[in-house]
Short mmCIF file of C-alpha atoms in Angstrom, two decimals:
data_model
loop_
_atom_site.label_atom_id
_atom_site.label_comp_id
_atom_site.label_asym_id
_atom_site.label_seq_id
_atom_site.Cartn_x
_atom_site.Cartn_y
_atom_site.Cartn_z
CA MET A 9 192.72 146.46 45.31
CA PRO A 10 191.68 149.36 47.56
CA PHE A 11 194.33 151.63 46.12
CA LYS A 12 194.39 153.26 42.72
CA SER A 13 197.23 152.13 40.49
CA ALA A 14 200.42 154.14 40.43
CA VAL A 15 199.95 157.34 38.45
CA ALA A 16 202.25 158.56 35.71
CA VAL A 17 203.25 162.17 35.21
CA GLY A 18 199.93 163.89 34.53
CA LEU A 19 199.60 165.32 31.04
CA SER A 20 196.16 164.70 29.49
CA PHE A 21 193.21 167.05 28.91
CA CYS A 22 193.12 170.14 26.71
CA PHE A 23 190.25 172.62 26.77
CA SER A 24 189.73 174.99 23.86
CA LEU A 25 187.13 177.57 22.97
CA PRO A 26 184.11 176.55 20.88
CA VAL A 27 184.32 177.58 17.23
CA GLN A 28 181.79 179.02 14.80
CA ALA A 29 181.07 178.21 11.18
CA ALA A 30 182.35 180.71 8.63
CA SER A 31 179.22 180.32 6.49
CA PRO A 32 176.28 177.90 6.13
CA THR A 33 177.79 176.40 2.99
CA ASP A 34 181.37 176.17 4.23
CA THR A 35 182.27 172.86 5.92
CA LYS A 36 185.33 174.35 7.65
CA TRP A 37 185.16 175.68 11.19
CA LEU A 38 187.15 178.72 12.23
CA GLY A 39 187.93 180.00 15.72
CA GLN A 40 186.97 183.65 16.09
CA ILE A 41 189.19 185.72 18.38
CA PRO A 42 187.34 188.74 19.83
CA GLN A 43 188.78 192.07 18.76
CA MET A 44 189.77 193.00 22.29
CA ALA A 45 191.84 189.79 22.59
CA THR A 46 193.86 189.95 19.37
CA LYS A 47 197.09 191.46 20.75
CA PRO A 48 199.65 188.96 22.11
CA GLU A 49 201.20 191.62 24.33
CA ASP A 50 197.94 191.96 26.29
CA TRP A 51 197.95 188.23 27.00
CA ASN A 52 201.64 188.38 27.92
CA ARG A 53 200.76 190.98 30.55
CA LEU A 54 197.74 189.10 31.86
CA LEU A 55 199.38 185.72 32.46
CA PRO A 56 202.02 186.91 34.99
CA GLU A 57 199.39 189.01 36.78
CA LEU A 58 197.17 185.95 37.28
CA ALA A 59 200.08 183.80 38.41
CA SER A 60 201.29 186.38 40.94
CA ARG A 61 197.82 186.44 42.54
CA GLU A 62 197.60 182.63 42.65
CA MET A 63 194.71 182.60 40.16
CA TYR A 64 196.11 179.38 38.77
CA PHE A 65 193.07 177.93 37.03
CA GLY A 66 192.53 181.18 35.15
CA ALA A 67 196.24 181.27 34.33
CA ILE A 68 196.08 177.75 32.87
CA ALA A 69 193.10 178.80 30.74
CA THR A 70 195.01 181.90 29.62
CA ALA A 71 198.09 179.88 28.66
CA ARG A 72 195.97 177.45 26.63
CA ASP A 73 194.21 180.27 24.82
CA MET A 74 197.57 181.81 23.98
CA LEU A 75 198.70 178.53 22.43
CA ASN A 76 195.46 178.36 20.42
CA PHE A 77 195.39 181.99 19.30
CA PHE A 78 199.02 182.92 18.59
CA SER A 79 202.00 181.43 16.83
CA ASP A 80 204.75 183.86 17.80
CA LEU A 81 207.63 182.36 19.74
CA PRO A 82 207.51 184.62 22.85
CA SER A 83 203.83 183.82 23.45
CA LYS A 84 204.39 180.09 23.06
CA GLU A 85 207.39 180.04 25.39
CA LEU A 86 205.58 182.10 28.02
CA ALA A 87 202.51 179.85 27.84
CA TYR A 88 204.44 176.59 28.06
CA ALA A 89 206.67 177.92 30.84
CA ALA A 90 203.54 178.83 32.81
CA ILE A 91 201.92 175.40 32.32
CA ILE A 92 205.13 173.65 33.43
CA LYS A 93 205.29 175.90 36.50
CA PHE A 94 201.69 175.16 37.47
CA VAL A 95 202.21 171.41 37.07
CA ASP A 96 205.19 171.70 39.42
CA LEU A 97 203.05 173.65 41.89
CA GLY A 98 200.52 170.81 41.97
CA TYR A 99 197.93 171.55 39.28
CA PRO A 100 195.70 168.48 39.82
CA TYR A 101 194.74 167.68 36.23
CA SER A 102 196.64 166.43 33.24
CA THR A 103 198.07 168.80 30.65
CA ARG A 104 199.29 166.31 28.06
CA ALA A 105 197.19 167.58 25.16
CA ASP A 106 198.66 171.06 25.56
CA PHE A 107 202.09 169.77 24.53
CA ILE A 108 200.99 167.68 21.54
CA PRO A 109 200.99 170.59 19.04
CA GLY A 110 204.12 172.15 20.55
CA ASP A 111 206.76 172.87 17.91
CA LEU A 112 209.48 174.42 20.06
CA ASP A 113 212.93 172.84 20.01
CA PRO A 114 214.87 174.12 23.04
CA SER A 115 218.31 172.62 23.45
CA GLY A 116 219.51 174.11 26.74
CA HIS A 117 219.87 172.57 30.18
CA ASP A 118 217.66 175.08 31.97
CA ASP A 119 214.50 173.91 33.73
CA PHE A 120 212.16 175.02 30.95
CA SER A 121 214.10 173.27 28.17
CA GLN A 122 214.49 170.04 30.16
CA ASN A 123 210.84 169.86 31.19
CA TYR A 124 209.40 170.77 27.80
CA THR A 125 211.65 168.26 26.04
CA LEU A 126 210.75 165.54 28.56
CA TYR A 127 207.01 166.08 28.03
CA LYS A 128 207.43 165.90 24.27
CA GLY A 129 209.34 162.64 24.70
CA ILE A 130 206.60 161.16 26.90
CA ILE A 131 203.91 162.13 24.40
CA ASN A 132 205.75 160.47 21.52
CA HIS A 133 206.43 157.38 23.62
CA ASN A 134 202.74 157.05 24.46
CA LYS A 135 201.90 157.35 20.76
CA LYS A 136 204.39 154.51 20.00
CA MET A 137 206.63 156.90 18.08
CA GLU A 138 209.77 155.58 19.71
CA LYS A 139 212.32 157.20 17.39
CA TRP A 140 210.92 160.65 18.15
CA ALA A 141 210.68 159.77 21.83
CA GLU A 142 214.33 158.77 21.91
CA TYR A 143 215.24 161.98 20.05
CA TYR A 144 213.70 164.06 22.83
CA PHE A 145 214.94 161.86 25.68
CA SER A 146 218.50 162.07 24.35
CA LYS A 147 218.45 165.84 24.93
CA ILE A 148 217.66 165.69 28.66
CA ASP A 149 219.82 164.90 31.70
CA LYS A 150 218.35 161.46 32.35
CA ASP A 151 220.33 160.73 35.51
CA SER A 152 219.56 164.01 37.25
CA LEU A 153 216.02 164.87 36.11
CA PRO A 154 213.60 163.46 38.73
CA LYS A 155 210.60 163.64 36.41
CA TYR A 156 212.32 161.36 33.91
CA LEU A 157 213.18 158.87 36.68
CA PHE A 158 209.56 159.00 37.84
CA PHE A 159 208.43 158.36 34.27
CA ARG A 160 210.69 155.30 34.09
CA ALA A 161 209.21 154.07 37.39
CA THR A 162 205.64 154.30 36.16
CA GLU A 163 206.60 152.59 32.91
CA ALA A 164 208.19 149.71 34.84
CA TYR A 165 205.07 149.39 36.99
CA ALA A 166 202.79 149.39 33.94
CA ASN A 167 204.94 146.63 32.41
CA GLY A 168 204.48 144.39 35.45
CA GLN A 169 207.88 145.12 37.02
CA PRO A 170 207.07 146.57 40.46
CA LEU A 171 210.52 145.88 41.94
CA ASP A 172 212.18 147.82 39.12
CA ALA A 173 209.62 150.57 39.66
CA ILE A 174 210.64 150.81 43.32
CA GLN A 175 214.29 151.18 42.32
CA TRP A 176 213.45 154.00 39.91
CA LEU A 177 211.28 155.71 42.53
CA ASN A 178 214.07 155.58 45.10
CA LYS A 179 216.40 157.19 42.57
CA ALA A 180 213.81 159.84 41.76
CA LEU A 181 213.23 160.67 45.43
CA ALA A 182 216.97 160.98 46.00
CA GLN A 183 217.13 163.58 43.20
CA THR A 184 213.99 165.50 44.21
CA SER A 185 214.70 168.51 46.40
CA GLY A 186 213.62 172.08 46.91
CA ALA A 187 210.24 173.70 47.52
CA GLU A 188 209.56 173.87 43.79
CA SER A 189 209.66 170.06 43.63
CA MET A 190 207.29 169.42 46.54
CA SER A 191 204.36 168.32 44.37
CA LEU A 192 206.57 165.85 42.49
CA ALA A 193 207.92 164.49 45.78
CA HIS A 194 204.31 163.86 46.89
CA LYS A 195 203.57 161.91 43.70
CA GLU A 196 206.75 159.87 43.95
CA ALA A 197 206.23 158.99 47.62
CA ARG A 198 202.55 158.16 47.16
CA THR A 199 203.32 155.94 44.15
CA LEU A 200 206.04 154.15 46.11
CA ALA A 201 203.67 153.57 49.04
CA ARG A 202 200.96 152.18 46.76
CA ILE A 203 203.34 149.76 45.04
CA GLN A 204 204.68 148.56 48.38
CA TYR A 205 201.12 147.95 49.54
CA GLU A 206 200.39 145.85 46.46
CA LEU A 207 203.53 143.80 47.20
CA GLY A 208 202.38 143.20 50.77
CA GLN A 209 205.08 145.44 52.25
CA TYR A 210 202.60 147.06 54.61
CA GLU A 211 205.09 148.32 57.20
CA LYS A 212 207.17 150.11 54.56
CA SER A 213 204.09 151.56 52.90
CA LEU A 214 202.66 152.76 56.22
CA GLU A 215 205.95 154.42 57.13
CA ILE A 216 205.70 156.70 54.06
CA TYR A 217 202.24 157.87 55.12
CA GLN A 218 203.12 158.34 58.78
CA THR A 219 206.46 160.09 58.27
CA PHE A 220 205.64 162.18 55.20
CA LEU A 221 202.29 162.18 53.44
CA LEU A 222 200.16 162.56 56.58
CA LYS A 223 202.32 165.43 57.80
CA LEU A 224 201.61 167.62 54.77
CA ASN A 225 199.43 170.70 54.83
CA PRO A 226 196.93 170.30 53.34
CA ILE A 227 196.59 166.53 53.58
CA MET A 228 195.01 164.62 50.71
CA PRO A 229 191.99 162.82 52.29
CA SER A 230 192.65 159.64 50.31
CA ASP A 231 195.97 159.29 52.15
CA TRP A 232 194.06 158.65 55.38
CA ILE A 233 192.19 155.84 53.62
CA GLU A 234 195.36 154.31 52.24
CA ALA A 235 197.16 154.50 55.57
CA ALA A 236 194.15 152.82 57.21
CA TRP A 237 194.29 149.95 54.69
CA ASN A 238 197.90 149.32 55.69
CA LEU A 239 196.95 149.28 59.37
CA TYR A 240 194.07 146.92 58.59
CA GLN A 241 196.39 144.49 56.79
CA LEU A 242 198.75 144.65 59.79
CA LYS A 243 195.75 143.85 62.03
CA ARG A 244 196.22 147.10 63.94
CA PHE A 245 192.48 147.68 63.92
CA PRO A 246 192.12 150.35 66.64
CA GLU A 247 194.72 152.50 64.88
CA ALA A 248 193.00 151.97 61.52
CA LEU A 249 189.71 153.19 63.01
CA GLY A 250 191.52 156.17 64.51
CA VAL A 251 192.98 157.11 61.14
CA LEU A 252 189.55 156.89 59.52
CA TYR A 253 188.19 159.24 62.17
CA ASN A 254 190.21 162.01 60.51
CA LEU A 255 187.85 161.86 57.53
CA GLU A 256 185.07 163.23 59.75
CA SER A 257 186.91 166.53 60.12
CA LYS A 258 185.38 169.58 58.45
CA SER A 259 188.80 170.38 56.99
CA THR A 260 188.73 167.41 54.60
CA GLY A 261 186.61 169.36 52.10
CA SER A 262 183.44 168.43 50.27
CA ALA A 263 184.62 165.14 48.72
CA ILE A 264 182.93 162.07 50.25
CA GLN A 265 185.09 158.96 50.66
CA LEU A 266 182.66 156.03 50.61
CA GLU A 267 185.58 153.64 51.03
CA LYS A 268 185.68 154.50 54.72
CA TYR A 269 182.38 152.65 55.25
CA VAL A 270 183.79 149.53 53.58
CA LEU A 271 186.92 149.52 55.70
CA ARG A 272 185.07 150.21 58.95
CA GLY A 273 182.70 147.35 58.14
CA LEU A 274 185.62 144.96 57.63
CA ILE A 275 187.12 145.99 60.95
CA TYR A 276 183.82 145.50 62.80
CA ARG A 277 183.63 142.03 61.28
CA GLU A 278 187.04 141.26 62.76
CA TYR A 279 185.58 142.20 66.14
CA CYS A 280 182.26 140.43 65.51
CA SER A 281 180.69 143.68 66.73
CA VAL A 282 177.04 143.75 65.66
CA GLY A 283 176.47 146.88 67.75
CA ALA A 284 179.23 148.82 66.00
CA THR A 285 177.91 147.63 62.64
CA ASP A 286 174.42 148.86 63.54
CA GLN A 287 175.93 152.22 64.39
CA LEU A 288 177.77 152.28 61.06
CA ILE A 289 174.53 151.55 59.16
CA ARG A 290 172.68 154.28 61.06
CA SER A 291 175.47 156.73 60.29
CA PHE A 292 175.32 155.85 56.60
CA ASP A 293 171.51 156.13 56.50
CA LYS A 294 171.60 159.49 58.27
CA GLU A 295 173.86 160.90 55.57
CA PHE A 296 172.46 159.22 52.45
CA ALA A 297 168.91 157.97 53.16
CA THR A 298 167.22 160.91 51.42
CA THR A 299 169.40 160.62 48.32
CA ILE A 300 169.00 156.83 48.08
CA SER A 301 165.24 157.10 48.51
CA GLY A 302 165.07 159.62 45.67
CA ILE A 303 167.19 157.38 43.44
CA LYS A 304 164.92 154.39 44.07
CA MET A 305 161.84 156.51 43.37
CA GLY A 306 163.25 157.42 39.95
CA GLU A 307 163.63 161.13 40.61
CA PRO A 308 166.10 163.12 38.44
CA LEU A 309 169.60 162.50 39.75
CA SER A 310 170.50 166.15 39.22
CA ASN A 311 168.16 166.93 42.14
CA TYR A 312 170.73 165.43 44.51
CA PRO A 313 173.96 167.48 44.51
CA GLN A 314 175.35 165.14 47.16
CA LEU A 315 176.12 162.67 44.37
CA ILE A 316 178.58 165.09 42.80
CA ASN A 317 180.79 164.95 45.89
CA LEU A 318 181.21 161.17 45.84
CA GLU A 319 184.66 159.91 44.89
CA HIS A 320 184.47 157.21 42.21
CA PRO A 321 186.66 156.35 39.17
CA GLU A 322 183.70 156.37 36.76
CA ALA A 323 183.02 160.03 37.54
CA GLN A 324 186.56 161.43 37.31
CA GLU A 325 185.98 163.51 34.18
CA TYR A 326 182.73 164.91 35.52
CA ARG A 327 184.35 165.85 38.84
CA GLN A 328 187.23 167.47 36.97
CA TYR A 329 184.86 169.72 35.06
CA THR A 330 182.81 170.46 38.17
CA GLN A 331 185.80 171.31 40.37
CA THR A 332 187.48 173.41 37.68
CA ILE A 333 184.32 175.46 37.19
CA ALA A 334 184.10 176.01 40.95
CA GLN A 335 187.73 177.15 41.09
CA LEU A 336 187.25 179.54 38.16
CA GLN A 337 184.18 181.05 39.81
CA THR A 338 186.13 181.57 43.03
CA GLU A 339 189.10 183.14 41.26
CA SER A 340 186.90 185.40 39.13
CA LYS A 341 186.02 187.35 42.28
CA LYS A 342 189.62 188.63 42.29
CA ILE A 343 189.43 190.17 38.81
CA GLY A 344 188.63 193.58 40.29
CA GLY A 345 192.06 193.59 41.93
CA LEU A 346 193.92 193.18 38.60
CA PRO A 347 195.44 196.18 36.79
CA GLU A 348 192.80 198.00 34.78
CA LYS A 349 194.53 197.28 31.46
CA VAL A 350 194.00 193.52 31.78
CA ARG A 351 190.62 193.34 33.54
CA ALA A 352 188.51 193.15 30.38
CA LEU A 353 190.71 190.39 28.96
CA ALA A 354 190.64 188.50 32.26
CA THR A 355 186.84 188.74 32.34
CA TYR A 356 186.70 187.31 28.83
CA VAL A 357 189.01 184.41 29.78
CA TYR A 358 187.02 183.44 32.86
CA GLN A 359 183.61 183.79 31.22
CA SER A 360 184.52 181.91 28.05
CA GLU A 361 186.31 179.14 29.93
CA THR A 362 183.45 178.68 32.38
CA THR A 363 180.90 178.61 29.56
CA MET A 364 182.90 176.05 27.61
CA LEU A 365 183.45 173.81 30.64
CA THR A 366 179.79 174.00 31.62
CA ARG A 367 178.83 172.71 28.18
CA GLY A 368 181.51 170.04 28.32
CA ARG A 369 180.34 168.84 31.73
CA GLN A 370 176.89 168.14 30.31
CA TYR A 371 178.40 165.43 28.11
CA TYR A 372 179.55 163.46 31.18
CA GLU A 373 176.74 164.34 33.58
CA ASP A 374 174.14 161.61 32.93
CA ARG A 375 176.66 158.79 32.79
CA ALA A 376 178.58 159.99 35.85
CA LEU A 377 175.50 160.55 38.02
CA ALA A 378 174.10 157.16 37.02
CA ALA A 379 177.36 155.44 38.01
CA LEU A 380 177.50 157.31 41.32
CA ALA A 381 173.86 156.54 42.10
CA LYS A 382 174.38 152.84 41.37
CA HIS A 383 177.49 152.72 43.52
CA LEU A 384 175.75 154.44 46.44
CA VAL A 385 172.69 152.17 46.34
CA ILE A 386 174.79 149.00 46.13
CA LEU A 387 176.93 150.11 49.07
CA GLY A 388 173.81 150.85 51.11
CA GLU A 389 172.40 147.38 50.43
CA SER A 390 175.77 145.75 51.13
CA LEU A 391 175.96 147.40 54.55
CA LYS A 392 172.56 145.92 55.45
CA PHE A 393 173.81 142.41 54.69
CA LEU A 394 177.09 143.15 56.48
CA LYS A 395 175.31 142.92 59.83
CA PHE A 396 174.48 139.24 59.23
CA ASP A 397 178.04 138.56 58.09
CA VAL A 398 179.41 140.15 61.25
CA ALA A 399 177.06 138.12 63.47
CA ARG A 400 178.01 134.90 61.67
CA GLU A 401 181.71 135.60 62.19
CA ARG A 402 181.31 134.67 65.86
CA PHE A 403 180.95 131.06 64.75
CA ASN A 404 184.08 131.04 62.61
CA PRO A 405 186.18 128.07 63.92
CA ASP A 406 189.36 130.12 63.67
CA ARG A 407 187.87 132.53 66.18
CA VAL A 408 186.13 130.00 68.43
CA PHE A 409 189.38 128.19 69.17
CA ALA A 410 191.65 131.24 69.18
CA GLU A 411 193.38 132.52 72.31
CA PRO A 412 191.15 135.01 74.17
CA PRO A 413 192.29 138.58 73.66
CA ILE A 414 193.49 140.69 76.55
CA GLU A 415 191.60 143.96 76.47
CA ALA A 416 191.79 146.93 78.75
CA LEU A 417 190.88 150.54 78.28
CA GLN A 418 192.07 152.88 81.00
CA LEU A 419 191.85 156.63 81.14
CA VAL A 420 195.60 156.85 81.75
CA GLU A 421 197.76 154.06 80.34
CA ASN A 422 201.46 153.83 81.20
CA VAL A 423 203.77 153.15 78.28
CA GLU A 424 207.56 152.92 77.96
CA ASP A 425 209.73 154.82 80.48
CA LYS A 426 207.89 157.77 81.99
CA ASN A 427 205.54 158.31 79.08
CA PHE A 428 201.81 157.70 79.24
CA ARG A 429 198.83 157.53 76.88
CA LEU A 430 195.58 159.35 77.64
CA ASN A 431 192.37 157.64 76.41
CA TRP A 432 189.18 159.62 76.06
CA LEU A 433 186.08 159.85 73.89
CA GLN A 434 185.65 162.95 71.78
CA TRP A 435 183.08 164.24 69.31
CA GLY A 436 183.27 167.03 66.74
CA ASP A 437 186.39 168.46 65.14
CA PHE A 438 189.92 168.17 66.54
CA TRP A 439 193.40 169.64 66.49
CA ARG A 440 195.84 168.79 63.74
CA ASP A 441 198.64 167.54 66.02
CA GLU A 442 196.35 164.85 67.45
CA ARG A 443 195.55 163.25 64.14
CA ALA A 444 198.21 160.54 64.08
CA LEU A 445 197.40 159.44 67.64
CA TYR A 446 193.73 158.47 67.40
CA GLN A 447 192.60 154.90 68.04
CA GLY A 448 189.10 153.54 67.67
CA VAL A 449 187.49 151.77 70.62
CA VAL A 450 185.59 148.59 69.70
CA LYS A 451 185.25 145.65 72.07
CA LYS A 452 185.72 142.17 70.68
CA LYS A 453 182.46 140.16 70.63
CA CYS A 454 183.79 136.97 69.05
CA ASP A 455 183.86 134.97 72.30
CA LEU A 456 180.80 132.73 72.66
#
C-alpha cells in the first residue's frame, strides 16, 4: 500500500551517555558523571530554561540524563513531566525506553499521573505482562483519556479489526480538545484517514486531509502524497497532480519524497501521455543523475549527501539520528542566551549528546545508505521502462472502446452561480492559500 500503517503512540528509543571501564581487570562498566554535573538542583534549573526557549531536543536530552544520573523523586518527576509535555507538543520520535525503568507510582487524576500511568501500562502490554498492564490501566480514566482510546484503536488495527479501530478513533477525536492536544489530534486524524484509505473509503479519507490535515501550519509533506493517492483512486487525476505540485515548494523542507514520481507516472499512464512521461524522466534525471552515476561507478555513498534526504522505511533510524543531531546543533547556538549559572551544564549536555548520537549514527550509516542507493537506482530504471508502458496503454481495449473524453481548458471557466475558476500556468513557489486549488494540466492521448 502507498500509505504507512497506522502508528501507535510513539514511545521507543532511549539515548544514554557512553560509559567507561572502572579498571582493565574489572568487567563492570560504570557511568562517570562529570563533577560539574553532579548536583540535581543544577539540572532542575536547566530543564525549565531550555523548555521556555523552545530548545526541545536539548531538553529531551537533559531529561534523559537526569533519569540516568539521579534517583531522587523530584528529579524523576520533573524529567518525566518534561518528556510527557514534549510528546504532547509533537516530539517526532518515540520515548518508550525512557519509561521502562520508571518506578514512580502516581495515583492522582492530574495530567501527569494519568499520562505516566498510561505509558507504563502500554509498555507492560507490549512486553506481554498483561497483569501489570491491567494494574496500570485500572488507575486511569479510560473513557475520558484520548491517548488510551487512541491506544485501543491502534491495537484493534494491529489485530486486523479496522472497523473497530475506526470506532475507537472517533471516540478519541471526540475527547481530544485544546491546544495542548493538537499533536495527538493530528495523529488520530491521520491514522483514521489511512485506515479509511485501506478500506477503500477514499472520499472519507480525502475529506480528513482537505478539511484538517492540509490546513495545518506547518503541513507534513507526506500528507500531500496521501491526499493525492485518494484523488488518484477517485480518478480525479488533475487534482491529484495539483496536490503533488505542492511538494515542489521550498517550504516543504529538505526531505525528498520519491513517491511523487511513482504517482505522477501512474497518472500519466492513465492519460497515455508519453510527452508528460518524458518530462517526468527528465525532471528525475536532472535531480538525481549525478548521484545515480556515482552509485553505479562504485563511489563511496557518503560522497552523496542527497541520499540522506530520501524518505524510505529502511533508513528511519539513520534519519532520526541525522535529524536529531541537526536540531541539537541549531539549538546549541542559543546557549549564550541562557542564564550564566546553567550555560556550562547546557554546553556539556549538547556536546555529549551530539557526540553520542554521531557515534550511534555510524552503526546505521552503511546499511541505510545502501538501501537508499538501491531504491533510487531501481526507481530511475523503472521510470525508463514506464515510458513504454505508457505508450502501450493506448492499445488497451478498455480505452480504445471507451467514450471519448470531453476536454476543455479555458483561461476563465464559469462554475456554479456567479463563481468562476481561473486557469493559468505558473512556475516557482506559490502562496499558501492557493495550495488546495491547484490542478495539473495533461491532455489525454489514449485516442488512436
